[in-house]
JSON list of C-alpha atoms in Angstrom, two decimals:
[
{"chain": "A", "resi": 1, "resn": "MET", "atom": "CA", "xyz": [13.78, 24.12, 5.38]},
{"chain": "A", "resi": 2, "resn": "ALA", "atom": "CA", "xyz": [10.80, 22.11, 4.14]},
{"chain": "A", "resi": 3, "resn": "ASN", "atom": "CA", "xyz": [7.47, 23.72, 3.35]},
{"chain": "A", "resi": 4, "resn": "ILE", "atom": "CA", "xyz": [4.56, 21.88, 4.99]},
{"chain": "A", "resi": 5, "resn": "HIS", "atom": "CA", "xyz": [1.28, 21.64, 3.09]},
{"chain": "A", "resi": 6, "resn": "ASP", "atom": "CA", "xyz": [-2.12, 20.96, 4.62]},
{"chain": "A", "resi": 7, "resn": "THR", "atom": "CA", "xyz": [-3.17, 18.74, 1.72]},
{"chain": "A", "resi": 8, "resn": "ILE", "atom": "CA", "xyz": [-2.10, 17.32, -1.61]},
{"chain": "A", "resi": 9, "resn": "GLY", "atom": "CA", "xyz": [-3.55, 20.19, -3.63]},
{"chain": "A", "resi": 10, "resn": "PRO", "atom": "CA", "xyz": [-4.01, 20.28, -7.42]},
{"chain": "A", "resi": 11, "resn": "ARG", "atom": "CA", "xyz": [-0.53, 21.72, -8.10]},
{"chain": "A", "resi": 12, "resn": "LEU", "atom": "CA", "xyz": [1.22, 19.09, -5.97]},
{"chain": "A", "resi": 13, "resn": "ALA", "atom": "CA", "xyz": [-0.95, 16.32, -7.37]},
{"chain": "A", "resi": 14, "resn": "ARG", "atom": "CA", "xyz": [0.04, 17.30, -10.91]},
{"chain": "A", "resi": 15, "resn": "PHE", "atom": "CA", "xyz": [3.71, 17.34, -9.91]},
{"chain": "A", "resi": 16, "resn": "LEU", "atom": "CA", "xyz": [3.45, 13.85, -8.38]},
{"chain": "A", "resi": 17, "resn": "LEU", "atom": "CA", "xyz": [1.67, 12.39, -11.39]},
{"chain": "A", "resi": 18, "resn": "ASP", "atom": "CA", "xyz": [4.17, 13.92, -13.82]},
{"chain": "A", "resi": 19, "resn": "GLN", "atom": "CA", "xyz": [7.23, 12.27, -12.27]},
{"chain": "A", "resi": 20, "resn": "PRO", "atom": "CA", "xyz": [8.48, 9.14, -14.09]},
{"chain": "A", "resi": 21, "resn": "VAL", "atom": "CA", "xyz": [10.04, 7.65, -10.94]},
{"chain": "A", "resi": 22, "resn": "PHE", "atom": "CA", "xyz": [9.56, 7.90, -7.18]},
{"chain": "A", "resi": 23, "resn": "PHE", "atom": "CA", "xyz": [11.11, 6.26, -4.15]},
{"chain": "A", "resi": 24, "resn": "VAL", "atom": "CA", "xyz": [9.46, 4.31, -1.32]},
{"chain": "A", "resi": 25, "resn": "GLY", "atom": "CA", "xyz": [11.06, 4.11, 2.12]},
{"chain": "A", "resi": 26, "resn": "THR", "atom": "CA", "xyz": [10.06, 1.74, 4.94]},
{"chain": "A", "resi": 27, "resn": "ALA", "atom": "CA", "xyz": [11.74, 0.13, 7.94]},
{"chain": "A", "resi": 28, "resn": "PRO", "atom": "CA", "xyz": [11.05, -2.57, 10.53]},
{"chain": "A", "resi": 29, "resn": "LEU", "atom": "CA", "xyz": [10.60, -1.68, 14.19]},
{"chain": "A", "resi": 30, "resn": "GLY", "atom": "CA", "xyz": [13.64, -3.63, 15.33]},
{"chain": "A", "resi": 31, "resn": "ALA", "atom": "CA", "xyz": [16.88, -1.65, 15.62]},
{"chain": "A", "resi": 32, "resn": "GLU", "atom": "CA", "xyz": [18.81, -4.43, 13.89]},
{"chain": "A", "resi": 33, "resn": "GLY", "atom": "CA", "xyz": [16.40, -4.61, 10.95]},
{"chain": "A", "resi": 34, "resn": "HIS", "atom": "CA", "xyz": [17.19, -3.34, 7.49]},
{"chain": "A", "resi": 35, "resn": "VAL", "atom": "CA", "xyz": [15.82, -0.03, 6.20]},
{"chain": "A", "resi": 36, "resn": "ASN", "atom": "CA", "xyz": [14.49, -0.40, 2.66]},
{"chain": "A", "resi": 37, "resn": "VAL", "atom": "CA", "xyz": [14.26, 2.05, -0.24]},
{"chain": "A", "resi": 38, "resn": "SER", "atom": "CA", "xyz": [12.60, 0.98, -3.48]},
{"chain": "A", "resi": 39, "resn": "PRO", "atom": "CA", "xyz": [12.49, 2.90, -6.77]},
{"chain": "A", "resi": 40, "resn": "LYS", "atom": "CA", "xyz": [9.15, 2.78, -8.58]},
{"chain": "A", "resi": 41, "resn": "GLY", "atom": "CA", "xyz": [8.52, 3.48, -12.23]},
{"chain": "A", "resi": 42, "resn": "MET", "atom": "CA", "xyz": [6.20, 2.37, -15.07]},
{"chain": "A", "resi": 43, "resn": "ASP", "atom": "CA", "xyz": [3.69, 4.84, -16.40]},
{"chain": "A", "resi": 44, "resn": "GLY", "atom": "CA", "xyz": [0.17, 4.51, -15.01]},
{"chain": "A", "resi": 45, "resn": "THR", "atom": "CA", "xyz": [1.05, 2.84, -11.70]},
{"chain": "A", "resi": 46, "resn": "PHE", "atom": "CA", "xyz": [0.67, 5.81, -9.32]},
{"chain": "A", "resi": 47, "resn": "ALA", "atom": "CA", "xyz": [-2.59, 7.54, -8.37]},
{"chain": "A", "resi": 48, "resn": "VAL", "atom": "CA", "xyz": [-3.65, 10.44, -6.19]},
{"chain": "A", "resi": 49, "resn": "LEU", "atom": "CA", "xyz": [-6.86, 9.27, -4.49]},
{"chain": "A", "resi": 50, "resn": "GLY", "atom": "CA", "xyz": [-7.57, 12.37, -2.42]},
{"chain": "A", "resi": 51, "resn": "GLU", "atom": "CA", "xyz": [-6.09, 15.25, -0.51]},
{"chain": "A", "resi": 52, "resn": "HIS", "atom": "CA", "xyz": [-4.54, 12.86, 2.01]},
{"chain": "A", "resi": 53, "resn": "ARG", "atom": "CA", "xyz": [-4.38, 9.56, 0.15]},
{"chain": "A", "resi": 54, "resn": "VAL", "atom": "CA", "xyz": [-2.25, 8.12, -2.65]},
{"chain": "A", "resi": 55, "resn": "ALA", "atom": "CA", "xyz": [-1.63, 4.62, -3.97]},
{"chain": "A", "resi": 56, "resn": "TYR", "atom": "CA", "xyz": [0.62, 2.72, -6.30]},
{"chain": "A", "resi": 57, "resn": "LEU", "atom": "CA", "xyz": [0.27, -0.55, -8.16]},
{"chain": "A", "resi": 58, "resn": "ASP", "atom": "CA", "xyz": [2.74, -3.15, -6.95]},
{"chain": "A", "resi": 59, "resn": "TYR", "atom": "CA", "xyz": [3.85, -5.87, -9.36]},
{"chain": "A", "resi": 60, "resn": "THR", "atom": "CA", "xyz": [5.61, -9.09, -8.39]},
{"chain": "A", "resi": 61, "resn": "GLY", "atom": "CA", "xyz": [9.30, -8.58, -7.73]},
{"chain": "A", "resi": 62, "resn": "SER", "atom": "CA", "xyz": [12.22, -10.25, -6.05]},
{"chain": "A", "resi": 63, "resn": "GLY", "atom": "CA", "xyz": [11.69, -8.64, -2.63]},
{"chain": "A", "resi": 64, "resn": "THR", "atom": "CA", "xyz": [8.77, -8.07, -0.31]},
{"chain": "A", "resi": 65, "resn": "GLU", "atom": "CA", "xyz": [10.27, -5.55, 2.11]},
{"chain": "A", "resi": 66, "resn": "THR", "atom": "CA", "xyz": [7.64, -2.84, 1.71]},
{"chain": "A", "resi": 67, "resn": "ILE", "atom": "CA", "xyz": [4.71, -5.21, 2.24]},
{"chain": "A", "resi": 68, "resn": "ALA", "atom": "CA", "xyz": [6.43, -6.85, 5.23]},
{"chain": "A", "resi": 69, "resn": "HIS", "atom": "CA", "xyz": [7.22, -3.53, 6.90]},
{"chain": "A", "resi": 70, "resn": "LEU", "atom": "CA", "xyz": [3.70, -2.24, 6.35]},
{"chain": "A", "resi": 71, "resn": "ARG", "atom": "CA", "xyz": [2.21, -5.39, 7.83]},
{"chain": "A", "resi": 72, "resn": "GLU", "atom": "CA", "xyz": [4.41, -4.93, 10.90]},
{"chain": "A", "resi": 73, "resn": "ASN", "atom": "CA", "xyz": [4.14, -1.18, 11.55]},
{"chain": "A", "resi": 74, "resn": "GLY", "atom": "CA", "xyz": [2.57, 0.72, 8.63]},
{"chain": "A", "resi": 75, "resn": "ARG", "atom": "CA", "xyz": [5.19, 3.49, 8.45]},
{"chain": "A", "resi": 76, "resn": "ILE", "atom": "CA", "xyz": [6.06, 4.70, 4.96]},
{"chain": "A", "resi": 77, "resn": "VAL", "atom": "CA", "xyz": [7.42, 7.68, 3.05]},
{"chain": "A", "resi": 78, "resn": "LEU", "atom": "CA", "xyz": [7.23, 8.36, -0.68]},
{"chain": "A", "resi": 79, "resn": "MET", "atom": "CA", "xyz": [9.73, 10.79, -2.25]},
{"chain": "A", "resi": 80, "resn": "PHE", "atom": "CA", "xyz": [9.38, 12.46, -5.64]},
{"chain": "A", "resi": 81, "resn": "CYS", "atom": "CA", "xyz": [12.20, 14.51, -7.22]},
{"chain": "A", "resi": 82, "resn": "ALA", "atom": "CA", "xyz": [12.11, 16.90, -10.16]},
{"chain": "A", "resi": 83, "resn": "PHE", "atom": "CA", "xyz": [14.81, 15.79, -12.59]},
{"chain": "A", "resi": 84, "resn": "ASP", "atom": "CA", "xyz": [13.59, 18.33, -15.14]},
{"chain": "A", "resi": 85, "resn": "GLY", "atom": "CA", "xyz": [12.19, 21.86, -14.86]},
{"chain": "A", "resi": 86, "resn": "PRO", "atom": "CA", "xyz": [12.20, 23.81, -11.57]},
{"chain": "A", "resi": 87, "resn": "PRO", "atom": "CA", "xyz": [13.93, 21.95, -8.71]},
{"chain": "A", "resi": 88, "resn": "ASN", "atom": "CA", "xyz": [11.64, 20.34, -6.18]},
{"chain": "A", "resi": 89, "resn": "ILE", "atom": "CA", "xyz": [11.48, 17.40, -3.79]},
{"chain": "A", "resi": 90, "resn": "VAL", "atom": "CA", "xyz": [8.14, 16.26, -2.36]},
{"chain": "A", "resi": 91, "resn": "ARG", "atom": "CA", "xyz": [7.85, 13.81, 0.51]},
{"chain": "A", "resi": 92, "resn": "LEU", "atom": "CA", "xyz": [4.65, 12.10, 1.60]},
{"chain": "A", "resi": 93, "resn": "HIS", "atom": "CA", "xyz": [4.83, 10.57, 5.09]},
{"chain": "A", "resi": 94, "resn": "GLY", "atom": "CA", "xyz": [2.00, 8.37, 6.20]},
{"chain": "A", "resi": 95, "resn": "ARG", "atom": "CA", "xyz": [0.59, 5.00, 7.12]},
{"chain": "A", "resi": 96, "resn": "GLY", "atom": "CA", "xyz": [0.44, 2.38, 4.42]},
{"chain": "A", "resi": 97, "resn": "ARG", "atom": "CA", "xyz": [-1.28, -0.91, 3.80]},
{"chain": "A", "resi": 98, "resn": "ALA", "atom": "CA", "xyz": [-1.13, -3.52, 1.08]},
{"chain": "A", "resi": 99, "resn": "VAL", "atom": "CA", "xyz": [-4.45, -4.45, -0.54]},
{"chain": "A", "resi": 100, "resn": "LEU", "atom": "CA", "xyz": [-4.13, -7.85, -2.19]},
{"chain": "A", "resi": 101, "resn": "PRO", "atom": "CA", "xyz": [-5.98, -8.90, -5.39]},
{"chain": "A", "resi": 102, "resn": "ALA", "atom": "CA", "xyz": [-8.38, -11.20, -3.52]},
{"chain": "A", "resi": 103, "resn": "GLU", "atom": "CA", "xyz": [-9.33, -8.59, -0.91]},
{"chain": "A", "resi": 104, "resn": "ALA", "atom": "CA", "xyz": [-12.44, -6.44, -0.87]},
{"chain": "A", "resi": 105, "resn": "GLY", "atom": "CA", "xyz": [-11.85, -3.06, -2.46]},
{"chain": "A", "resi": 106, "resn": "PHE", "atom": "CA", "xyz": [-9.03, -4.15, -4.75]},
{"chain": "A", "resi": 107, "resn": "GLU", "atom": "CA", "xyz": [-11.01, -3.86, -7.99]},
{"chain": "A", "resi": 108, "resn": "GLU", "atom": "CA", "xyz": [-12.30, -0.38, -7.12]},
{"chain": "A", "resi": 109, "resn": "LEU", "atom": "CA", "xyz": [-8.77, 0.75, -6.31]},
{"chain": "A", "resi": 110, "resn": "ARG", "atom": "CA", "xyz": [-7.44, -0.87, -9.50]},
{"chain": "A", "resi": 111, "resn": "SER", "atom": "CA", "xyz": [-9.78, 1.31, -11.58]},
{"chain": "A", "resi": 112, "resn": "HIS", "atom": "CA", "xyz": [-7.70, 4.38, -10.68]},
{"chain": "A", "resi": 113, "resn": "PHE", "atom": "CA", "xyz": [-4.64, 3.12, -12.55]},
{"chain": "A", "resi": 114, "resn": "PRO", "atom": "CA", "xyz": [-4.21, 3.53, -16.33]},
{"chain": "A", "resi": 115, "resn": "LYS", "atom": "CA", "xyz": [-1.67, 0.67, -16.48]},
{"chain": "A", "resi": 116, "resn": "GLU", "atom": "CA", "xyz": [-3.42, -2.12, -18.38]},
{"chain": "A", "resi": 117, "resn": "ARG", "atom": "CA", "xyz": [-1.38, -5.22, -17.57]},
{"chain": "A", "resi": 118, "resn": "THR", "atom": "CA", "xyz": [-2.91, -7.16, -14.69]},
{"chain": "A", "resi": 119, "resn": "LEU", "atom": "CA", "xyz": [-0.78, -10.29, -14.97]},
{"chain": "A", "resi": 120, "resn": "GLY", "atom": "CA", "xyz": [1.67, -10.36, -12.08]},
{"chain": "A", "resi": 121, "resn": "GLN", "atom": "CA", "xyz": [0.09, -7.64, -10.00]},
{"chain": "A", "resi": 122, "resn": "ARG", "atom": "CA", "xyz": [0.79, -8.42, -6.36]},
{"chain": "A", "resi": 123, "resn": "ALA", "atom": "CA", "xyz": [-0.91, -5.65, -4.39]},
{"chain": "A", "resi": 124, "resn": "ILE", "atom": "CA", "xyz": [-1.98, -2.04, -4.34]},
{"chain": "A", "resi": 125, "resn": "ILE", "atom": "CA", "xyz": [-0.11, -0.02, -1.73]},
{"chain": "A", "resi": 126, "resn": "VAL", "atom": "CA", "xyz": [-2.44, 2.59, -0.24]},
{"chain": "A", "resi": 127, "resn": "VAL", "atom": "CA", "xyz": [-0.94, 5.42, 1.80]},
{"chain": "A", "resi": 128, "resn": "ASP", "atom": "CA", "xyz": [-2.94, 7.63, 4.14]},
{"chain": "A", "resi": 129, "resn": "VAL", "atom": "CA", "xyz": [-0.74, 10.71, 4.16]},
{"chain": "A", "resi": 130, "resn": "HIS", "atom": "CA", "xyz": [-0.34, 12.73, 7.38]},
{"chain": "A", "resi": 131, "resn": "ARG", "atom": "CA", "xyz": [2.60, 14.94, 6.36]},
{"chain": "A", "resi": 132, "resn": "VAL", "atom": "CA", "xyz": [3.07, 16.61, 2.98]},
{"chain": "A", "resi": 133, "resn": "SER", "atom": "CA", "xyz": [6.27, 18.58, 2.47]},
{"chain": "A", "resi": 134, "resn": "ASP", "atom": "CA", "xyz": [8.40, 19.95, -0.30]},
{"chain": "A", "resi": 135, "resn": "SER", "atom": "CA", "xyz": [11.93, 21.30, -0.34]},
{"chain": "A", "resi": 136, "resn": "CYS", "atom": "CA", "xyz": [14.34, 22.93, -2.78]},
{"chain": "A", "resi": 137, "resn": "GLY", "atom": "CA", "xyz": [16.01, 20.05, -4.57]},
{"chain": "A", "resi": 138, "resn": "PHE", "atom": "CA", "xyz": [18.83, 22.35, -5.65]},
{"chain": "A", "resi": 139, "resn": "SER", "atom": "CA", "xyz": [21.38, 19.51, -5.75]},
{"chain": "A", "resi": 140, "resn": "VAL", "atom": "CA", "xyz": [19.22, 17.02, -7.67]},
{"chain": "A", "resi": 141, "resn": "PRO", "atom": "CA", "xyz": [20.71, 16.65, -11.17]},
{"chain": "A", "resi": 142, "resn": "LEU", "atom": "CA", "xyz": [18.93, 17.49, -14.39]},
{"chain": "A", "resi": 143, "resn": "MET", "atom": "CA", "xyz": [18.26, 14.31, -16.36]},
{"chain": "A", "resi": 144, "resn": "ASP", "atom": "CA", "xyz": [16.33, 13.40, -19.49]},
{"chain": "A", "resi": 145, "resn": "VAL", "atom": "CA", "xyz": [13.86, 10.51, -19.51]},
{"chain": "A", "resi": 146, "resn": "ARG", "atom": "CA", "xyz": [14.38, 8.15, -22.43]},
{"chain": "A", "resi": 147, "resn": "GLY", "atom": "CA", "xyz": [11.29, 6.10, -21.63]},
{"chain": "A", "resi": 148, "resn": "ASP", "atom": "CA", "xyz": [9.93, 3.28, -19.52]},
{"chain": "A", "resi": 149, "resn": "ARG", "atom": "CA", "xyz": [11.75, -0.03, -19.52]},
{"chain": "A", "resi": 150, "resn": "ASP", "atom": "CA", "xyz": [9.45, -2.81, -20.72]},
{"chain": "A", "resi": 151, "resn": "LEU", "atom": "CA", "xyz": [11.52, -5.65, -19.25]},
{"chain": "A", "resi": 152, "resn": "LEU", "atom": "CA", "xyz": [9.17, -6.38, -16.35]},
{"chain": "A", "resi": 153, "resn": "ASP", "atom": "CA", "xyz": [6.16, -6.38, -18.66]},
{"chain": "A", "resi": 154, "resn": "ARG", "atom": "CA", "xyz": [7.84, -8.80, -21.06]},
{"chain": "A", "resi": 155, "resn": "HIS", "atom": "CA", "xyz": [9.11, -10.99, -18.20]},
{"chain": "A", "resi": 156, "resn": "HIS", "atom": "CA", "xyz": [5.64, -11.28, -16.67]},
{"chain": "A", "resi": 157, "resn": "GLU", "atom": "CA", "xyz": [3.84, -11.81, -19.97]},
{"chain": "A", "resi": 158, "resn": "ARG", "atom": "CA", "xyz": [5.87, -15.01, -20.52]},
{"chain": "A", "resi": 159, "resn": "ARG", "atom": "CA", "xyz": [4.53, -16.50, -17.28]},
{"chain": "A", "resi": 160, "resn": "ASP", "atom": "CA", "xyz": [1.44, -18.50, -16.48]},
{"chain": "A", "resi": 161, "resn": "PRO", "atom": "CA", "xyz": [-0.69, -17.04, -13.63]},
{"chain": "A", "resi": 162, "resn": "SER", "atom": "CA", "xyz": [0.20, -20.01, -11.40]},
{"chain": "A", "resi": 163, "resn": "TYR", "atom": "CA", "xyz": [3.85, -18.92, -11.56]},
{"chain": "A", "resi": 164, "resn": "PHE", "atom": "CA", "xyz": [3.08, -15.86, -9.45]},
{"chain": "A", "resi": 165, "resn": "THR", "atom": "CA", "xyz": [1.26, -17.62, -6.61]},
{"chain": "A", "resi": 166, "resn": "ASP", "atom": "CA", "xyz": [4.15, -20.07, -6.40]},
{"chain": "A", "resi": 167, "resn": "TYR", "atom": "CA", "xyz": [6.64, -17.19, -6.44]},
{"chain": "A", "resi": 168, "resn": "TRP", "atom": "CA", "xyz": [4.82, -15.35, -3.65]},
{"chain": "A", "resi": 169, "resn": "ARG", "atom": "CA", "xyz": [4.81, -18.55, -1.58]},
{"chain": "A", "resi": 170, "resn": "THR", "atom": "CA", "xyz": [8.48, -19.37, -2.11]},
{"chain": "A", "resi": 171, "resn": "ARG", "atom": "CA", "xyz": [10.16, -15.96, -2.60]},
{"chain": "A", "resi": 172, "resn": "ASN", "atom": "CA", "xyz": [7.86, -13.27, -1.17]},
{"chain": "A", "resi": 173, "resn": "ALA", "atom": "CA", "xyz": [6.63, -14.93, 2.04]},
{"chain": "A", "resi": 174, "resn": "THR", "atom": "CA", "xyz": [9.15, -13.17, 4.32]},
{"chain": "A", "resi": 175, "resn": "SER", "atom": "CA", "xyz": [11.38, -10.12, 4.33]},
{"chain": "A", "resi": 176, "resn": "ILE", "atom": "CA", "xyz": [15.15, -10.29, 4.61]},
{"chain": "A", "resi": 177, "resn": "ASP", "atom": "CA", "xyz": [14.67, -9.86, 8.38]},
{"chain": "A", "resi": 178, "resn": "GLY", "atom": "CA", "xyz": [12.15, -12.71, 8.59]},
{"chain": "A", "resi": 179, "resn": "LEU", "atom": "CA", "xyz": [9.01, -10.55, 8.83]},
{"chain": "A", "resi": 180, "resn": "SER", "atom": "CA", "xyz": [5.80, -11.83, 7.23]},
{"chain": "A", "resi": 181, "resn": "GLY", "atom": "CA", "xyz": [5.52, -10.66, 3.64]},
{"chain": "A", "resi": 182, "resn": "VAL", "atom": "CA", "xyz": [2.91, -11.64, 1.05]},
{"chain": "A", "resi": 183, "resn": "PRO", "atom": "CA", "xyz": [0.25, -13.73, 2.86]},
{"chain": "A", "resi": 184, "resn": "GLU", "atom": "CA", "xyz": [-0.48, -17.27, 1.79]},
{"chain": "A", "resi": 185, "resn": "PRO", "atom": "CA", "xyz": [-3.41, -17.22, -0.69]},
{"chain": "A", "resi": 186, "resn": "SER", "atom": "CA", "xyz": [-6.58, -18.94, 0.52]},
{"chain": "A", "resi": 187, "resn": "GLY", "atom": "CA", "xyz": [-9.47, -20.30, -1.52]},
{"chain": "A", "resi": 188, "resn": "PRO", "atom": "CA", "xyz": [-9.38, -21.67, -5.07]},
{"chain": "A", "resi": 189, "resn": "ASP", "atom": "CA", "xyz": [-8.75, -18.33, -6.79]},
{"chain": "A", "resi": 190, "resn": "ALA", "atom": "CA", "xyz": [-7.50, -16.17, -3.93]},
{"chain": "A", "resi": 191, "resn": "GLY", "atom": "CA", "xyz": [-4.48, -14.12, -4.80]},
{"chain": "A", "resi": 192, "resn": "THR", "atom": "CA", "xyz": [-4.32, -15.37, -8.39]},
{"chain": "A", "resi": 193, "resn": "PRO", "atom": "CA", "xyz": [-3.06, -12.46, -10.49]},
{"chain": "A", "resi": 194, "resn": "GLY", "atom": "CA", "xyz": [-5.17, -11.34, -13.40]},
{"chain": "A", "resi": 195, "resn": "ASP", "atom": "CA", "xyz": [-4.17, -12.16, -16.94]},
{"chain": "A", "resi": 196, "resn": "ALA", "atom": "CA", "xyz": [-3.80, -9.14, -19.19]},
{"chain": "A", "resi": 197, "resn": "ARG", "atom": "CA", "xyz": [-4.88, -11.25, -22.16]},
{"chain": "A", "resi": 198, "resn": "THR", "atom": "CA", "xyz": [-8.33, -11.71, -20.65]},
{"chain": "A", "resi": 199, "resn": "ARG", "atom": "CA", "xyz": [-8.82, -8.77, -18.28]},
{"chain": "A", "resi": 200, "resn": "ALA", "atom": "CA", "xyz": [-7.05, -5.75, -19.76]}
]
């Protein structure tokens, strides 16, 4: 039986920030559409913005399911599991939105994340949380963290900023179900990802 919390209090916030990985679940409205679950890692890419709001930094990847589902219906759940210490599972259900680099408010949101690399950042996913729950996690295995993988950082650092806008246009424009994903950039610099060599 899950325990329901009124807010993301200090103890829960600390638990969320301490976890090296979390999972994001979204789904389209259509019954034939594909449910999506994405694992998220990399230190410094998750932030607690308030008692009912969290966010994570989204870097360019092969799929755009989360952004597409949020654009269609906004439903989202984030799940955090304790793989070390006392067992615990925390789920944050809410309404999400993707804030793109060219949009108002992006830079203020970006200031909440310790992660320095800006090259390849695609969006910040902001979640207004309406249900906070935790449960036992008795069957979640104990595992040791060896460290963050740096493969995505190294992959992105080899790319020119124009690579990402082209990638969004050709690979991230729609979900696997044909829903609209990353919007087409507009304006001379709209949507152009920052370059860690000049902005970090």
